[in-house]
Structure formats: C-alpha cells, structure tokens
Amino acid sequence: MSRPTGDRIWKSIAAGIAGSIAHSLLMYLKSRAGLLPSFQPYDNLQATLSHLVGSAVDPIVPWALSFLNGSTLVGLAFGYSYQRLPGKTGVTKGAVFGVFGWIIMGLAFFPIIGLGFFALDAGLGISPALFSLMMLLSYSIVMGAVYNALYARDGKTGEDRLQHW
C-alpha cells in the first residue's frame, strides 16, 4: 500500500472533527439533562492524569485530549481502515468502527481511569456502558457519514479510495 495522500489525510481529520463535535454535543446534552450525573468519565480521566503528572490538571485538559485524539488519531485510523470495515455505507462502517471502539474503551480505557470493565465499578449498573456505546456511536456514525460524503462529493468510488492508501 502506498502512503496516505494529503487529500486522504485532511478528509480523515475533517471527518474526525465532525465526529468529535457530535460527541461533544452529546456530552453537553448529557450534562444539561442531568443524565447519569455520577458518571463523569472526564473527571475520572482528570484525576488519573493528575496522579500521573503529580499535580492538578485543569478540567479542560481531558476534554481537549479527547477532542484532539478523536479529531486526528482516531480519524486517521478510521480513514485507513474504511475499506476493510464491513458495510456498504459510511454510516454502517462508522457504526462497526464505533462498536470496536466501545469494546476497547470498556476493556482498557475505563479500567485505566478507575471505573472497571465497561464502567461497572461506577455503581450504576449497565447504564454507563450503554451510554458510552451511544457516545461512541454518535461519534463514529457522524464520522463515517462525513468521510463518505467527502469522497462522494469528489465522485470517487470505493476502489479509488483504497488506492490512495
């Protein structure tokens, strides 16, 4: 496979930014609606980061890390894996990508920040796990739809997209 082109990179990042905006909006709505008020994964991440660096970490840091990671690294990973994901539409491929991300989050990220597997140690039953699935699907489905739309706008087919990687 060839190196990713600039066109492929900016489209992956643009899709990642769109997904990150959708995720941020969902988290804002969660807060405004008072859903799962004791499930605050950004607070847990902030505490973990503070422990790692040995001093207080500003509350904006966990959000910024999440937004930047989702906009760049995860967006690029999605763009790279797009043709290998099952499904025929960007939405379907995004949903599959989101489920994989949710599994990784549940098995690795939540335990690292002290919430246990799938945030079951939060003491709220399966609600945090289901909300985190919804959170990742909002991100990944929007990312998949935007990624696909950016290429459809250029009239590129699936084979054209695969050749750019």
mmCIF file of C-alpha atoms in Angstrom:
data_model
loop_
_atom_site.group_PDB
_atom_site.id
_atom_site.type_symbol
_atom_site.label_atom_id
_atom_site.label_comp_id
_atom_site.label_asym_id
_atom_site.label_seq_id
_atom_site.Cartn_x
_atom_site.Cartn_y
_atom_site.Cartn_z
ATOM 1 C CA MET A 1 0.000 0.000 0.000
ATOM 2 C CA SER A 2 1.151 3.484 -0.719
ATOM 3 C CA ARG A 3 1.490 6.337 1.722
ATOM 4 C CA PRO A 4 -1.675 8.276 2.530
ATOM 5 C CA THR A 5 -2.113 11.339 0.380
ATOM 6 C CA GLY A 6 -2.772 14.833 1.695
ATOM 7 C CA ASP A 7 -6.314 14.570 0.335
ATOM 8 C CA ARG A 8 -6.912 11.375 2.282
ATOM 9 C CA ILE A 9 -5.419 12.821 5.462
ATOM 10 C CA TRP A 10 -7.443 16.040 5.511
ATOM 11 C CA LYS A 11 -10.666 14.164 4.773
ATOM 12 C CA SER A 12 -9.966 11.720 7.607
ATOM 13 C CA ILE A 13 -9.245 14.582 10.000
ATOM 14 C CA ALA A 14 -12.310 16.564 8.843
ATOM 15 C CA ALA A 15 -14.490 13.508 9.476
ATOM 16 C CA GLY A 16 -12.835 13.035 12.876
ATOM 17 C CA ILE A 17 -13.556 16.666 13.771
ATOM 18 C CA ALA A 18 -17.217 16.231 12.796
ATOM 19 C CA GLY A 19 -17.436 13.091 14.943
ATOM 20 C CA SER A 20 -15.753 14.872 17.853
ATOM 21 C CA ILE A 21 -18.259 17.718 17.597
ATOM 22 C CA ALA A 22 -21.141 15.212 17.683
ATOM 23 C CA HIS A 23 -19.583 13.530 20.720
ATOM 24 C CA SER A 24 -19.100 16.871 22.480
ATOM 25 C CA LEU A 25 -22.714 17.840 21.799
ATOM 26 C CA LEU A 26 -23.945 14.567 23.269
ATOM 27 C CA MET A 27 -21.820 15.086 26.380
ATOM 28 C CA TYR A 28 -23.171 18.645 26.689
ATOM 29 C CA LEU A 29 -26.753 17.353 26.391
ATOM 30 C CA LYS A 30 -25.980 14.664 28.994
ATOM 31 C CA SER A 31 -24.853 17.350 31.389
ATOM 32 C CA ARG A 32 -27.774 19.710 30.672
ATOM 33 C CA ALA A 33 -30.345 16.918 31.004
ATOM 34 C CA GLY A 34 -28.786 15.590 34.201
ATOM 35 C CA LEU A 35 -28.336 12.072 32.784
ATOM 36 C CA LEU A 36 -26.140 9.801 34.879
ATOM 37 C CA PRO A 37 -24.832 12.710 36.976
ATOM 38 C CA SER A 38 -22.401 10.497 38.898
ATOM 39 C CA PHE A 39 -20.908 9.046 35.692
ATOM 40 C CA GLN A 40 -18.284 11.627 34.753
ATOM 41 C CA PRO A 41 -15.533 9.894 32.770
ATOM 42 C CA TYR A 42 -13.755 13.200 32.082
ATOM 43 C CA ASP A 43 -13.479 13.742 35.851
ATOM 44 C CA ASN A 44 -12.006 10.252 36.231
ATOM 45 C CA LEU A 45 -9.553 10.950 33.397
ATOM 46 C CA GLN A 46 -8.627 14.268 35.015
ATOM 47 C CA ALA A 47 -7.917 12.511 38.333
ATOM 48 C CA THR A 48 -5.838 9.846 36.574
ATOM 49 C CA LEU A 49 -3.830 12.473 34.679
ATOM 50 C CA SER A 50 -3.298 14.488 37.881
ATOM 51 C CA HIS A 51 -1.989 11.366 39.584
ATOM 52 C CA LEU A 52 0.335 10.605 36.663
ATOM 53 C CA VAL A 53 1.855 14.094 36.465
ATOM 54 C CA GLY A 54 1.901 14.642 40.226
ATOM 55 C CA SER A 55 -0.056 17.903 40.193
ATOM 56 C CA ALA A 56 -3.505 19.243 39.416
ATOM 57 C CA VAL A 57 -4.648 19.091 35.805
ATOM 58 C CA ASP A 58 -7.080 21.709 34.518
ATOM 59 C CA PRO A 59 -10.544 20.292 33.693
ATOM 60 C CA ILE A 60 -10.206 21.409 30.054
ATOM 61 C CA VAL A 61 -7.260 19.024 29.538
ATOM 62 C CA PRO A 62 -9.241 15.735 29.466
ATOM 63 C CA TRP A 63 -11.820 17.235 27.109
ATOM 64 C CA ALA A 64 -9.113 18.703 24.844
ATOM 65 C CA LEU A 65 -7.229 15.394 24.768
ATOM 66 C CA SER A 66 -10.420 13.557 23.830
ATOM 67 C CA PHE A 67 -11.328 16.084 21.141
ATOM 68 C CA LEU A 68 -7.842 16.171 19.614
ATOM 69 C CA ASN A 69 -7.455 12.395 19.748
ATOM 70 C CA GLY A 70 -10.858 11.865 18.131
ATOM 71 C CA SER A 71 -10.181 14.506 15.521
ATOM 72 C CA THR A 72 -6.754 13.311 14.479
ATOM 73 C CA LEU A 73 -5.526 9.866 15.533
ATOM 74 C CA VAL A 74 -8.894 8.116 15.541
ATOM 75 C CA GLY A 75 -9.975 9.961 12.378
ATOM 76 C CA LEU A 76 -6.833 8.781 10.608
ATOM 77 C CA ALA A 77 -7.315 5.221 11.897
ATOM 78 C CA PHE A 78 -10.871 5.276 10.561
ATOM 79 C CA GLY A 79 -9.761 6.589 7.166
ATOM 80 C CA TYR A 80 -7.096 3.919 6.959
ATOM 81 C CA SER A 81 -9.463 1.103 7.916
ATOM 82 C CA TYR A 82 -12.513 2.369 5.989
ATOM 83 C CA GLN A 83 -12.285 -0.103 3.087
ATOM 84 C CA ARG A 84 -11.649 -3.029 5.424
ATOM 85 C CA LEU A 85 -14.678 -2.371 7.620
ATOM 86 C CA PRO A 86 -17.824 -4.368 6.871
ATOM 87 C CA GLY A 87 -20.756 -2.495 5.377
ATOM 88 C CA LYS A 88 -21.572 -0.616 2.220
ATOM 89 C CA THR A 89 -22.229 2.862 3.610
ATOM 90 C CA GLY A 90 -20.227 5.304 5.676
ATOM 91 C CA VAL A 91 -22.873 5.116 8.398
ATOM 92 C CA THR A 92 -22.609 1.325 8.641
ATOM 93 C CA LYS A 93 -18.820 1.375 8.585
ATOM 94 C CA GLY A 94 -18.888 4.100 11.246
ATOM 95 C CA ALA A 95 -21.213 2.028 13.432
ATOM 96 C CA VAL A 96 -18.929 -1.021 13.174
ATOM 97 C CA PHE A 97 -15.909 1.144 13.982
ATOM 98 C CA GLY A 98 -17.799 2.584 16.961
ATOM 99 C CA VAL A 99 -18.626 -0.841 18.380
ATOM 100 C CA PHE A 100 -14.956 -1.832 18.137
ATOM 101 C CA GLY A 101 -14.017 1.427 19.873
ATOM 102 C CA TRP A 102 -16.602 0.786 22.585
ATOM 103 C CA ILE A 103 -15.150 -2.658 23.277
ATOM 104 C CA ILE A 104 -11.655 -1.187 23.552
ATOM 105 C CA MET A 105 -12.949 1.598 25.806
ATOM 106 C CA GLY A 106 -14.798 -0.871 28.011
ATOM 107 C CA LEU A 107 -11.924 -3.318 28.331
ATOM 108 C CA ALA A 108 -8.967 -0.907 28.514
ATOM 109 C CA PHE A 109 -9.787 2.781 28.997
ATOM 110 C CA PHE A 110 -12.421 2.547 31.733
ATOM 111 C CA PRO A 111 -10.290 0.235 33.895
ATOM 112 C CA ILE A 112 -7.287 2.557 33.476
ATOM 113 C CA ILE A 113 -9.260 5.541 34.802
ATOM 114 C CA GLY A 114 -10.622 3.528 37.730
ATOM 115 C CA LEU A 115 -14.123 2.694 36.508
ATOM 116 C CA GLY A 116 -13.599 -1.024 35.928
ATOM 117 C CA PHE A 117 -14.610 -3.008 32.873
ATOM 118 C CA PHE A 118 -17.326 -1.187 30.931
ATOM 119 C CA ALA A 119 -17.545 1.271 33.880
ATOM 120 C CA LEU A 120 -19.325 -1.301 36.031
ATOM 121 C CA ASP A 121 -17.418 -0.080 39.103
ATOM 122 C CA ALA A 122 -19.232 3.263 38.806
ATOM 123 C CA GLY A 123 -22.061 1.612 40.730
ATOM 124 C CA LEU A 124 -24.722 2.448 38.169
ATOM 125 C CA GLY A 125 -25.297 -0.969 36.637
ATOM 126 C CA ILE A 126 -25.010 -1.171 32.870
ATOM 127 C CA SER A 127 -26.151 2.423 32.286
ATOM 128 C CA PRO A 128 -22.612 3.844 31.872
ATOM 129 C CA ALA A 129 -21.738 1.040 29.433
ATOM 130 C CA LEU A 130 -24.860 1.721 27.378
ATOM 131 C CA PHE A 131 -24.301 5.473 27.465
ATOM 132 C CA SER A 132 -20.673 5.054 26.397
ATOM 133 C CA LEU A 133 -21.886 2.904 23.481
ATOM 134 C CA MET A 134 -24.273 5.684 22.485
ATOM 135 C CA MET A 135 -21.442 8.185 22.923
ATOM 136 C CA LEU A 136 -19.094 6.255 20.633
ATOM 137 C CA LEU A 137 -21.798 5.556 18.063
ATOM 138 C CA SER A 138 -22.710 9.248 17.860
ATOM 139 C CA TYR A 139 -19.041 9.981 17.171
ATOM 140 C CA SER A 140 -18.340 7.160 14.746
ATOM 141 C CA ILE A 141 -21.573 7.280 12.726
ATOM 142 C CA VAL A 142 -21.169 11.007 12.120
ATOM 143 C CA MET A 143 -17.513 10.443 11.245
ATOM 144 C CA GLY A 144 -18.428 7.670 8.800
ATOM 145 C CA ALA A 145 -21.164 9.723 7.141
ATOM 146 C CA VAL A 146 -18.913 12.766 6.744
ATOM 147 C CA TYR A 147 -15.979 10.714 5.492
ATOM 148 C CA ASN A 148 -18.159 9.024 2.905
ATOM 149 C CA ALA A 149 -19.777 12.324 1.879
ATOM 150 C CA LEU A 150 -16.400 13.979 1.323
ATOM 151 C CA TYR A 151 -15.451 11.271 -1.141
ATOM 152 C CA ALA A 152 -18.856 11.046 -2.772
ATOM 153 C CA ARG A 153 -18.646 14.778 -3.411
ATOM 154 C CA ASP A 154 -15.481 14.145 -5.432
ATOM 155 C CA GLY A 155 -17.147 11.317 -7.353
ATOM 156 C CA LYS A 156 -14.694 8.751 -6.003
ATOM 157 C CA THR A 157 -15.594 5.100 -5.753
ATOM 158 C CA GLY A 158 -14.549 2.654 -3.084
ATOM 159 C CA GLU A 159 -11.711 1.389 -5.278
ATOM 160 C CA ASP A 160 -10.462 4.949 -5.824
ATOM 161 C CA ARG A 161 -10.369 5.448 -2.057
ATOM 162 C CA LEU A 162 -8.487 2.223 -1.427
ATOM 163 C CA GLN A 163 -5.812 3.156 -3.949
ATOM 164 C CA HIS A 164 -4.927 6.310 -2.002
ATOM 165 C CA TRP A 165 -3.673 4.326 0.974
#
